[in-house]
Every structure is written in C-alpha cells, then in structure tokens.
Amino acid sequence: SGATDLYSLGCILYSMLTGHYPFEGFAREVMDGHVKKKPRPPGSMASDIPAGLDDIVLKLLEKKPEDRYLDAYEVVRDLVDLGLGLEDEVEVEERRDSHPPREPVRRTFPPQGSEGERGAGPWVKFVEEVNALARTKTERSKAEAMMALTEQLDGIDRRMEEISIKLESLDKEVRQSRLSISRALEELARDQSERNAGLLRSTARVADLHQGMQETSERAAKLLEGIVTPEFGPSNPSLTRNTAEGLMEMSRMAEQWLQYRDQADRERSRKRDHIRQVRDFEFQLNELRARLEKVTREGEETMGGYRQQLERYGRRRLILLDDLAQLAVAFRDKIELPS
C-alpha cells in the first residue's frame, strides 16, 4: 500500500543519512522496534543533518499510517521547502530532448560508405568493369545477371533507408508524445495530492465541529436541569437571579452551537467540492494513463512493423549479396572482388 511504501522510504532515507537502519539487532528486536519503538532522530547520529530533515524522516516512520504523509508529493514538497528538492525526471528528460547532440547521427540501414555509397555502390562499379571485360557469351550472361542483382540491391538499400528514416521519426514522435503526457500526469497527480490533503482537512474539520456541537448540546442539557424549576413557568413567571443567569448561559451555548453548525455546513460544502475535484482529477488521470498506454502500444506496433520490414529486406539483401559473390567468382582472375 502507499502507507507501507512511505514507511519503506523512511527506512531507506534513514539508512542513507546515518549509515544505520532505524532498528538493529536480532530479528526479534528489529521486529519489535518496527512495531513498538520510535527510532532515534537521524540528527542525533550525524551532526550535519538539518532538523527539518529529521522531522521528514521521523514522520515517514510513524507507526500509525494516518500519521505519515498522505503521499509522496507531500514528501517532495517538504524536501523542496528545505531546499532539498529533487529534479523532476520528466523535466530532465524534456531538457535532454530539447538539447540534442551537436552533430546528430542518423542511423540508416544499411549504413552508408565513406563516400555516401549504398551497399550496392561497390558492386555497381565492379559490374561495370566486368561488363567491359566480358568476352564470351557466358561472361556476358553473368554480367547481365549481376547488373540485375545490383539494381535489386540498390532498390532494397533505398527502401531500407526510407524505412529507417520513418522508424526514427516515429520513435522521436512517440517519445515526445509520451513526454508530454507524462508531464501532464505529473502535474495532475500533484494537484490531486493537494486536493486529497484538502479533503482530509475538511473531513477532520467537520468531525471536530460536530464534536463541538455534541459537547455543547450535552453541557446545555445539564445546565437546563439546574435552571428549570417547578416554581418557574407560565403560572409563576417570576425569575430568580440563578434562573436568569442560567438562561443567559443557555443563550450563549445556543449561539455557540449555531456557530458550530454554520461552520460545519460551510465545511461540508467545501468537503463536497474537494470530493468533486478529487473525482474529476482521478477521471483525468485515468484518461491520460489510457492515452499514454495507447500511444505506447500503437507506436510499438507500428515501429515493430517497420522493424519486421527491415529484417525481411535485410535477409533478401544477404541473399542478393551471396548471389553476386557467386557470380563474381568467375571474374576474380580479371578484377579484384569488392570487399
């Protein structure tokens, strides 16, 4: 659960700051410590730990889940307040993406040679020389076959380069889309964390106000028993000092009860607003998560299709090169074979 994860985070931070676990010893002692004992403040073991950081770690290690942080975003906010904010992973990735290398290298399949030639380039030159040297009918036939193979090879290389460019373009597009959605998710999740905290505060405030109304009602009921006597009523409307003071105190209690009720009504209204906002954020988060999943799935499917095409063309290319090599053997005594 989230509360358990926060407790684990507290243990990790404690160990990082002090070099010790919150509770050490035999297994039974460690277990009893996690269940019953409060750990020593990290600052008591390392003098360079700020007091505020002590408070954060100890709050993460509270025994009751409700006494810990609501979620990780509250932890981050307290760390930021201490000047210990962590860089947002999405921001780091966005910054990295917005500053590409000075000389980006486009990966092509197959890679081009030093003079910009495709894989068929060396073979085209070789076949041209072979065609000029061919004298017999068999040699001319083989030269023509090699010419046809080099044309096919060049066509495959061109097609593989086109697919490679599409693949890289799509990969960049998918990464940018994922980055944009991830940033929106981060912002929404932070806002939802704040609304959840507000909802908890409103819930606690409503409970406190209802408790105040209940306690005021009980005090008023006890007071009423003491100031209403059989002698005072419609048949004997004369007030005594004691009765008058009691009625005044009753009036103050009634006014206080009404104030509690009015505040509770306003707080319940705020609570309903928080609930609507939390539900709305949850809906938006689910929509964005589904969109992120869809972008990732569809991008991988499309890129997978491109990769399969490259593999098919690559296998065909190897076959063509093998066929060329076999035909070229007949001319190895006349001209050097392409490497």
CSV table of C-alpha atoms in Angstrom, one decimal, residues 121-240:
chain,number,residue,atom,x,y,z
A,121,GLY,CA,27.8,1.0,-54.8
A,122,PRO,CA,31.0,-1.1,-54.9
A,123,TRP,CA,29.1,-3.8,-56.8
A,124,VAL,CA,27.9,-1.3,-59.5
A,125,LYS,CA,31.4,-0.3,-60.2
A,126,PHE,CA,32.6,-3.9,-60.2
A,127,VAL,CA,29.8,-5.0,-62.6
A,128,GLU,CA,30.5,-2.1,-64.9
A,129,GLU,CA,34.1,-3.2,-65.2
A,130,VAL,CA,33.1,-6.8,-65.6
A,131,ASN,CA,30.7,-5.9,-68.4
A,132,ALA,CA,33.5,-4.1,-70.2
A,133,LEU,CA,35.7,-7.2,-69.8
A,134,ALA,CA,33.1,-9.8,-70.7
A,135,ARG,CA,34.0,-11.5,-73.9
A,136,THR,CA,32.3,-14.9,-74.0
A,137,LYS,CA,28.5,-15.4,-74.1
A,138,THR,CA,28.7,-17.0,-70.6
A,139,GLU,CA,30.6,-14.0,-69.2
A,140,ARG,CA,28.1,-11.5,-70.8
A,141,SER,CA,25.2,-13.6,-69.4
A,142,LYS,CA,26.7,-13.5,-65.9
A,143,ALA,CA,27.5,-9.8,-66.2
A,144,GLU,CA,23.9,-9.1,-67.1
A,145,ALA,CA,22.6,-11.2,-64.2
A,146,MET,CA,25.0,-9.3,-61.9
A,147,MET,CA,23.7,-6.0,-63.2
A,148,ALA,CA,20.1,-7.0,-62.4
A,149,LEU,CA,21.1,-8.1,-58.9
A,150,THR,CA,22.9,-4.8,-58.3
A,151,GLU,CA,19.8,-2.9,-59.4
A,152,GLN,CA,17.7,-5.0,-56.9
A,153,LEU,CA,20.3,-4.5,-54.2
A,154,ASP,CA,20.3,-0.7,-54.7
A,155,GLY,CA,16.5,-0.7,-54.7
A,156,ILE,CA,16.5,-2.7,-51.4
A,157,ASP,CA,19.0,-0.3,-49.9
A,158,ARG,CA,17.0,2.7,-50.8
A,159,ARG,CA,13.8,1.2,-49.4
A,160,MET,CA,15.6,0.2,-46.1
A,161,GLU,CA,16.9,3.7,-45.8
A,162,GLU,CA,13.4,5.1,-46.2
A,163,ILE,CA,12.0,2.7,-43.6
A,164,SER,CA,14.9,3.6,-41.3
A,165,ILE,CA,14.1,7.3,-41.5
A,166,LYS,CA,10.4,6.6,-40.9
A,167,LEU,CA,11.3,4.4,-37.9
A,168,GLU,CA,13.5,7.1,-36.3
A,169,SER,CA,10.9,9.8,-37.0
A,170,LEU,CA,8.2,7.8,-35.4
A,171,ASP,CA,10.4,6.8,-32.5
A,172,LYS,CA,11.0,10.5,-31.8
A,173,GLU,CA,7.3,11.4,-32.2
A,174,VAL,CA,6.3,8.6,-29.7
A,175,ARG,CA,8.9,9.8,-27.2
A,176,GLN,CA,7.7,13.4,-27.5
A,177,SER,CA,4.1,12.3,-27.0
A,178,ARG,CA,5.0,10.2,-24.0
A,179,LEU,CA,7.0,13.0,-22.6
A,180,SER,CA,4.1,15.5,-23.0
A,181,ILE,CA,1.5,13.1,-21.5
A,182,SER,CA,3.9,12.2,-18.6
A,183,ARG,CA,4.3,15.9,-17.7
A,184,ALA,CA,0.5,16.3,-17.7
A,185,LEU,CA,0.2,13.2,-15.5
A,186,GLU,CA,2.8,14.7,-13.1
A,187,GLU,CA,1.0,18.0,-12.8
A,188,LEU,CA,-2.4,16.4,-12.4
A,189,ALA,CA,-1.1,14.0,-9.8
A,190,ARG,CA,0.4,16.9,-7.8
A,191,ASP,CA,-2.9,18.8,-8.0
A,192,GLN,CA,-4.7,15.7,-6.9
A,193,SER,CA,-2.4,15.3,-3.9
A,194,GLU,CA,-3.2,18.8,-2.8
A,195,ARG,CA,-7.0,18.1,-3.2
A,196,ASN,CA,-6.7,14.9,-1.2
A,197,ALA,CA,-4.9,16.8,1.5
A,198,GLY,CA,-7.7,19.4,1.4
A,199,LEU,CA,-10.3,16.7,1.6
A,200,LEU,CA,-8.7,15.1,4.7
A,201,ARG,CA,-8.5,18.5,6.3
A,202,SER,CA,-12.2,19.2,5.6
A,203,THR,CA,-13.2,15.8,6.9
A,204,ALA,CA,-11.3,16.3,10.1
A,205,ARG,CA,-12.7,19.8,10.5
A,206,VAL,CA,-16.3,18.6,10.0
A,207,ALA,CA,-15.7,15.9,12.6
A,208,ASP,CA,-14.3,18.5,15.1
A,209,LEU,CA,-17.2,20.8,14.5
A,210,HIS,CA,-19.7,18.0,15.0
A,211,GLN,CA,-17.9,17.1,18.2
A,212,GLY,CA,-18.2,20.7,19.4
A,213,MET,CA,-21.9,20.7,18.6
A,214,GLN,CA,-22.3,17.4,20.6
A,215,GLU,CA,-20.4,18.7,23.6
A,216,THR,CA,-22.3,22.0,23.6
A,217,SER,CA,-25.6,20.1,23.5
A,218,GLU,CA,-24.6,18.0,26.4
A,219,ARG,CA,-23.5,21.0,28.5
A,220,ALA,CA,-26.7,22.8,27.6
A,221,ALA,CA,-28.8,19.7,28.7
A,222,LYS,CA,-27.1,19.6,32.1
A,223,LEU,CA,-27.5,23.3,32.6
A,224,LEU,CA,-31.1,23.1,31.7
A,225,GLU,CA,-31.7,20.6,34.5
A,226,GLY,CA,-30.4,23.2,37.0
A,227,ILE,CA,-32.2,26.3,35.9
A,228,VAL,CA,-35.7,25.0,35.2
A,229,THR,CA,-37.6,24.5,38.5
A,230,PRO,CA,-41.2,23.7,39.2
A,231,GLU,CA,-41.6,27.2,40.6
A,232,PHE,CA,-40.8,28.9,37.3
A,233,GLY,CA,-43.2,28.6,34.5
A,234,PRO,CA,-46.3,30.2,32.9
A,235,SER,CA,-48.2,30.1,36.2
A,236,ASN,CA,-45.3,31.7,38.1
A,237,PRO,CA,-43.3,33.9,35.6
A,238,SER,CA,-41.1,35.4,38.3
A,239,LEU,CA,-37.3,34.9,37.5
A,240,THR,CA,-34.7,34.4,40.2
